[in-house]
């Protein structure tokens, strides 16, 4: 059975507790498809005040995470950087390469990951040079720490480890809609607030349903995310108001 071991280094280990107990991730942990150990960085602090940050050289606001505890934590969990290292070490950071589904698939194929969560203004650059294999960003916005990005990585990889989802078809990008946005979904009742579920979905014609879904996925992707189709799109295509819900029409 495939499995993945993830070590998390953080100043807020308690943030991960309900997350790791709940839903798809909780199930993946429970059945042993992923194993997650969360480590308090302060355990690697050197002084009795358990200091992990210091003022930035050159001045400026906030604090920087000091290198000694971080490098010691990472090397304790992954070994020294290089070919013999036992885990792939990821720092969550807005300076990182943007994470996408292909990136998650690469991470899920590893045996061991160490996810390093920064706080404050970030980590001393020497930590990155000496001990980090890869910096990853979950998007172009600023959070207060790497914990929520690390949870995004864990949730994203958990559903890719074989056997985690009840329905293996709903995982990954193997399906025909790979790389496209999913079109609309409906459940009962057939009429709600005067809005009707499209007839084809209730027809029982599986081929027609598949064709309808594929077309809606292509149309939605072309309108909202032409970049996913390798098309640039224009500013007006991305921003023009459309009729209907305030989102877009068919
Ligand atoms: N961070 N994707 C850690 C992020 C972020 C992101 C902000 C990470 C502050 C210290 N991480 N620092 N976006 O906003 O990964």
CSV table of C-alpha atoms and ligand atoms in Angstrom, one decimal:
chain,number,residue,atom,x,y,z
A,1,UNK,CA,0.0,0.0,0.0
A,2,UNK,CA,1.3,3.4,-1.0
A,3,UNK,CA,2.0,5.8,1.9
A,4,UNK,CA,3.5,9.2,2.6
A,5,UNK,CA,5.2,10.5,5.7
A,6,UNK,CA,5.0,14.3,6.3
A,7,UNK,CA,6.8,16.1,9.0
A,8,UNK,CA,5.7,19.7,9.8
A,9,UNK,CA,7.9,22.3,11.5
A,10,UNK,CA,5.8,25.1,13.0
A,11,UNK,CA,5.5,27.5,15.9
A,12,UNK,CA,1.7,26.6,16.1
A,13,UNK,CA,1.4,22.9,16.2
A,14,UNK,CA,-2.1,23.1,17.7
A,15,UNK,CA,-3.4,24.5,14.5
A,16,UNK,CA,-3.0,21.1,12.8
A,17,UNK,CA,-4.8,19.0,15.4
A,18,UNK,CA,-8.5,19.3,14.2
A,19,UNK,CA,-7.3,19.5,10.6
A,20,UNK,CA,-5.5,16.1,10.9
A,21,UNK,CA,-8.5,14.5,12.7
A,22,UNK,CA,-11.2,15.6,10.2
A,23,UNK,CA,-12.7,14.5,6.9
A,24,UNK,CA,-10.6,13.2,4.0
A,25,UNK,CA,-7.3,14.0,5.7
A,26,UNK,CA,-8.4,12.5,9.0
A,27,UNK,CA,-9.4,9.3,7.2
A,28,UNK,CA,-6.1,9.1,5.3
A,29,UNK,CA,-4.2,9.4,8.6
A,30,UNK,CA,-6.5,6.9,10.3
A,31,UNK,CA,-6.0,4.2,7.6
A,32,UNK,CA,-2.2,4.9,7.4
A,33,UNK,CA,-2.1,6.2,3.9
A,34,UNK,CA,-0.4,9.3,5.2
A,35,UNK,CA,1.5,9.7,8.4
A,36,UNK,CA,1.9,13.3,9.7
A,37,UNK,CA,4.1,14.4,12.6
A,38,UNK,CA,3.9,18.0,13.7
A,39,UNK,CA,6.9,19.5,15.5
A,40,UNK,CA,7.1,22.6,17.6
A,41,UNK,CA,10.1,24.6,16.3
A,42,UNK,CA,10.7,25.9,19.9
A,43,UNK,CA,11.9,22.4,20.7
A,44,UNK,CA,15.1,23.3,18.8
A,45,UNK,CA,15.6,26.7,20.4
A,46,UNK,CA,18.9,27.2,22.2
A,47,UNK,CA,18.0,29.5,25.2
A,48,UNK,CA,15.6,29.2,28.1
A,49,UNK,CA,13.3,31.8,26.5
A,50,UNK,CA,13.1,29.5,23.5
A,51,UNK,CA,13.9,32.3,21.1
A,52,UNK,CA,13.2,31.6,17.4
A,53,UNK,CA,13.3,35.1,15.9
A,54,UNK,CA,15.5,38.2,15.9
A,55,UNK,CA,15.5,41.7,14.4
A,56,UNK,CA,16.3,42.0,10.7
A,57,UNK,CA,19.8,43.2,9.6
A,58,UNK,CA,19.4,46.5,7.6
A,59,UNK,CA,16.4,47.5,9.7
A,60,UNK,CA,12.7,47.4,8.9
A,61,UNK,CA,9.5,46.2,10.5
A,62,UNK,CA,8.9,42.9,12.2
A,63,UNK,CA,11.2,40.0,13.0
A,64,UNK,CA,13.0,37.3,11.1
A,65,UNK,CA,13.2,33.6,12.0
A,66,UNK,CA,16.7,32.9,13.2
A,67,UNK,CA,18.7,30.2,11.4
A,68,UNK,CA,20.0,27.9,14.1
A,69,UNK,CA,16.7,26.3,15.3
A,70,UNK,CA,15.3,26.0,11.8
A,71,UNK,CA,18.4,24.4,10.3
A,72,UNK,CA,18.7,22.0,13.2
A,73,UNK,CA,15.1,21.0,13.0
A,74,UNK,CA,15.2,20.4,9.3
A,75,UNK,CA,18.4,18.4,9.5
A,76,UNK,CA,17.1,16.4,12.4
A,77,UNK,CA,14.1,15.4,10.2
A,78,UNK,CA,15.6,15.2,6.7
A,79,UNK,CA,19.3,14.9,7.2
A,80,UNK,CA,21.8,17.3,5.6
A,81,UNK,CA,20.9,18.7,2.2
A,82,UNK,CA,22.2,16.5,-0.7
A,83,UNK,CA,21.6,13.2,-2.4
A,84,UNK,CA,21.5,11.1,0.8
A,85,UNK,CA,18.7,13.2,2.3
A,86,UNK,CA,15.8,11.2,3.6
A,87,UNK,CA,13.0,13.7,2.9
A,88,UNK,CA,12.1,16.5,0.4
A,89,UNK,CA,12.1,19.8,2.3
A,90,UNK,CA,9.6,22.4,1.3
A,91,UNK,CA,9.4,25.9,2.7
A,92,UNK,CA,6.0,27.6,2.2
A,93,UNK,CA,6.6,31.1,1.0
A,94,UNK,CA,5.2,33.7,-1.3
A,95,UNK,CA,8.6,33.7,-3.0
A,96,UNK,CA,8.2,30.1,-4.0
A,97,UNK,CA,7.1,28.6,-7.3
A,98,UNK,CA,3.3,28.6,-7.5
A,99,UNK,CA,1.8,25.3,-6.4
A,100,UNK,CA,-0.6,23.6,-8.9
A,101,UNK,CA,-2.1,20.1,-9.4
A,102,UNK,CA,1.0,18.9,-11.2
A,103,UNK,CA,3.2,20.1,-8.3
A,104,UNK,CA,0.9,18.3,-5.8
A,105,UNK,CA,1.3,15.1,-7.9
A,106,UNK,CA,5.1,15.4,-7.7
A,107,UNK,CA,5.0,15.9,-4.0
A,108,UNK,CA,2.5,13.0,-3.5
A,109,UNK,CA,5.0,10.7,-5.3
A,110,UNK,CA,7.7,11.3,-2.6
A,111,UNK,CA,8.1,9.0,0.3
A,112,UNK,CA,8.8,11.7,2.9
A,113,UNK,CA,8.1,15.5,3.0
A,114,UNK,CA,9.2,18.1,5.5
A,115,UNK,CA,7.0,21.1,5.4
A,116,UNK,CA,8.5,24.2,7.0
A,117,UNK,CA,6.1,26.9,8.1
A,118,UNK,CA,7.5,30.4,8.5
A,119,UNK,CA,6.1,33.2,10.6
A,120,UNK,CA,6.9,36.9,11.1
A,121,UNK,CA,8.6,38.5,8.0
A,122,UNK,CA,10.0,35.1,7.0
A,123,UNK,CA,13.2,33.1,7.5
A,124,UNK,CA,16.9,34.0,7.3
A,125,UNK,CA,18.0,33.4,3.7
A,126,UNK,CA,20.8,31.0,4.9
A,127,UNK,CA,18.1,28.5,6.0
A,128,UNK,CA,16.9,28.4,2.4
A,129,UNK,CA,20.4,28.1,1.0
A,130,UNK,CA,21.6,25.4,3.5
A,131,UNK,CA,18.6,23.3,4.2
A,132,UNK,CA,15.5,23.9,1.9
A,133,UNK,CA,15.1,21.9,-1.3
A,134,UNK,CA,12.1,23.8,-2.7
A,135,UNK,CA,10.1,27.0,-1.9
A,136,UNK,CA,6.4,26.7,-2.8
A,137,UNK,CA,3.7,29.4,-2.7
A,138,UNK,CA,0.0,28.6,-2.7
A,139,UNK,CA,-0.9,31.9,-4.3
A,140,UNK,CA,-0.2,35.5,-4.8
A,141,UNK,CA,-1.5,36.9,-1.5
A,142,UNK,CA,0.1,37.4,1.9
A,143,UNK,CA,-0.8,35.3,4.9
A,144,UNK,CA,0.7,35.5,8.4
A,145,UNK,CA,2.4,32.1,8.3
A,146,UNK,CA,3.0,29.0,6.3
A,147,UNK,CA,0.6,26.8,8.4
A,148,UNK,CA,-2.5,27.3,6.2
A,149,UNK,CA,-0.3,26.7,3.0
A,150,UNK,CA,1.1,23.6,4.6
A,151,UNK,CA,-2.4,22.3,5.3
A,152,UNK,CA,-3.3,23.0,1.7
A,153,UNK,CA,-0.3,20.8,0.6
A,154,UNK,CA,-1.3,18.0,3.1
A,155,UNK,CA,-4.9,18.1,1.9
A,156,UNK,CA,-3.9,18.2,-1.7
A,157,UNK,CA,-1.5,15.3,-1.5
A,158,UNK,CA,-3.7,13.2,0.9
A,159,UNK,CA,-6.3,12.8,-1.8
A,160,UNK,CA,-3.7,11.7,-4.3
A,161,UNK,CA,-2.2,8.9,-2.3
A,162,UNK,CA,-3.8,5.8,-3.7
A,163,UNK,CA,-6.8,4.5,-1.7
A,164,UNK,CA,-7.5,7.7,0.2
A,165,UNK,CA,-10.7,8.6,-1.6
A,166,UNK,CA,-13.7,6.2,-1.6
A,167,UNK,CA,-14.0,6.9,-5.3
A,168,UNK,CA,-10.6,6.7,-7.0
A,169,UNK,CA,-12.1,8.3,-10.2
A,170,UNK,CA,-12.6,11.6,-8.4
A,171,UNK,CA,-8.9,12.0,-7.5
A,172,UNK,CA,-6.0,13.3,-9.6
A,173,UNK,CA,-6.1,14.5,-13.2
A,174,UNK,CA,-6.4,11.2,-14.9
A,175,UNK,CA,-10.0,11.9,-15.9
A,176,UNK,CA,-10.9,13.3,-19.3
A,177,UNK,CA,-11.5,16.7,-17.7
A,178,UNK,CA,-7.9,17.0,-16.6
A,179,UNK,CA,-6.7,20.5,-16.5
A,180,UNK,CA,-10.2,22.0,-16.9
A,181,UNK,CA,-12.5,23.6,-14.5
A,182,UNK,CA,-15.5,21.5,-13.6
A,183,UNK,CA,-18.9,22.5,-14.8
A,184,UNK,CA,-22.0,22.9,-12.7
A,185,UNK,CA,-23.3,20.2,-10.5
A,186,UNK,CA,-26.8,19.5,-9.2
A,187,UNK,CA,-28.6,17.3,-6.7
A,188,UNK,CA,-32.3,17.0,-5.7
A,189,UNK,CA,-34.8,18.6,-5.9
A,190,UNK,CA,-35.3,18.8,-9.7
A,191,UNK,CA,-36.8,22.3,-9.3
A,192,UNK,CA,-35.6,24.7,-6.6
A,193,UNK,CA,-36.8,28.3,-6.3
A,194,UNK,CA,-38.0,27.9,-9.9
A,195,UNK,CA,-34.6,26.8,-11.2
A,196,UNK,CA,-34.6,23.5,-13.1
A,197,UNK,CA,-31.9,20.9,-13.2
A,198,UNK,CA,-30.8,20.5,-16.9
A,199,UNK,CA,-32.9,17.8,-18.6
A,200,UNK,CA,-29.9,15.8,-19.9
A,201,UNK,CA,-28.7,15.1,-16.3
A,202,UNK,CA,-32.0,13.5,-15.5
A,203,UNK,CA,-32.2,11.6,-18.8
A,204,UNK,CA,-30.3,8.5,-17.8
A,205,UNK,CA,-28.3,8.8,-21.0
A,206,UNK,CA,-24.7,8.4,-19.7
A,207,UNK,CA,-23.0,9.3,-23.0
A,208,UNK,CA,-25.1,12.4,-23.3
A,209,UNK,CA,-24.3,13.4,-19.7
A,210,UNK,CA,-20.6,12.9,-20.3
A,211,UNK,CA,-20.7,15.0,-23.5
A,212,UNK,CA,-22.7,17.8,-21.8
A,213,UNK,CA,-20.3,17.9,-18.8
A,214,UNK,CA,-17.3,18.0,-21.1
A,215,UNK,CA,-18.8,20.8,-23.1
A,216,UNK,CA,-19.7,22.8,-20.0
A,217,UNK,CA,-16.2,22.3,-18.6
A,218,UNK,CA,-14.6,23.5,-21.8
A,219,UNK,CA,-16.9,26.5,-22.0
A,220,UNK,CA,-16.3,27.5,-18.4
A,221,UNK,CA,-12.6,27.1,-18.7
A,222,UNK,CA,-12.4,29.2,-21.8
A,223,UNK,CA,-14.4,32.0,-20.2
A,224,UNK,CA,-12.9,32.0,-16.7
A,225,UNK,CA,-9.4,30.5,-17.0
A,226,UNK,CA,-8.2,30.6,-20.7
A,227,UNK,CA,-4.7,30.3,-19.3
A,228,UNK,CA,-5.5,26.7,-18.4
A,229,UNK,CA,-6.1,26.1,-22.1
A,230,UNK,CA,-2.8,27.7,-23.1
A,231,UNK,CA,-4.8,30.7,-24.3
A,232,UNK,CA,-3.8,34.2,-23.0
A,233,UNK,CA,-7.4,35.7,-22.9
A,234,UNK,CA,-7.9,39.4,-22.9
A,235,UNK,CA,-8.6,41.7,-20.0
A,236,UNK,CA,-12.2,42.2,-21.2
A,237,UNK,CA,-12.9,38.5,-21.5
A,238,UNK,CA,-11.8,38.0,-17.9
A,239,UNK,CA,-13.6,41.0,-16.5
A,240,UNK,CA,-16.7,41.6,-18.7
A,241,UNK,CA,-20.0,41.4,-16.7
A,242,UNK,CA,-22.3,38.6,-17.9
A,243,UNK,CA,-26.0,37.9,-17.5
A,244,UNK,CA,-27.6,35.5,-15.0
A,245,UNK,CA,-26.2,34.8,-11.5
A,246,UNK,CA,-23.7,37.6,-11.6
A,247,UNK,CA,-21.2,34.9,-12.6
A,248,UNK,CA,-21.4,33.8,-16.1
A,249,UNK,CA,-24.0,32.3,-18.4
A,250,UNK,CA,-23.8,29.1,-20.3
B,1,LIG,N1,3.3,33.3,3.8
B,1,LIG,N2,2.1,30.7,0.1
B,1,LIG,C1,5.1,32.5,5.4
B,1,LIG,C2,2.5,33.2,2.7
B,1,LIG,C3,2.5,32.0,1.8
B,1,LIG,C4,1.8,31.9,0.6
B,1,LIG,C5,3.4,34.6,4.4
B,1,LIG,C6,4.2,32.2,4.2
B,1,LIG,C7,4.4,34.8,5.5
B,1,LIG,C8,6.2,34.1,6.8
B,1,LIG,N3,3.1,30.9,1.9
B,1,LIG,N4,5.4,33.8,5.6
B,1,LIG,N5,1.0,32.8,0.0
B,1,LIG,O1,1.7,34.1,2.4
B,1,LIG,O2,2.9,30.1,0.9
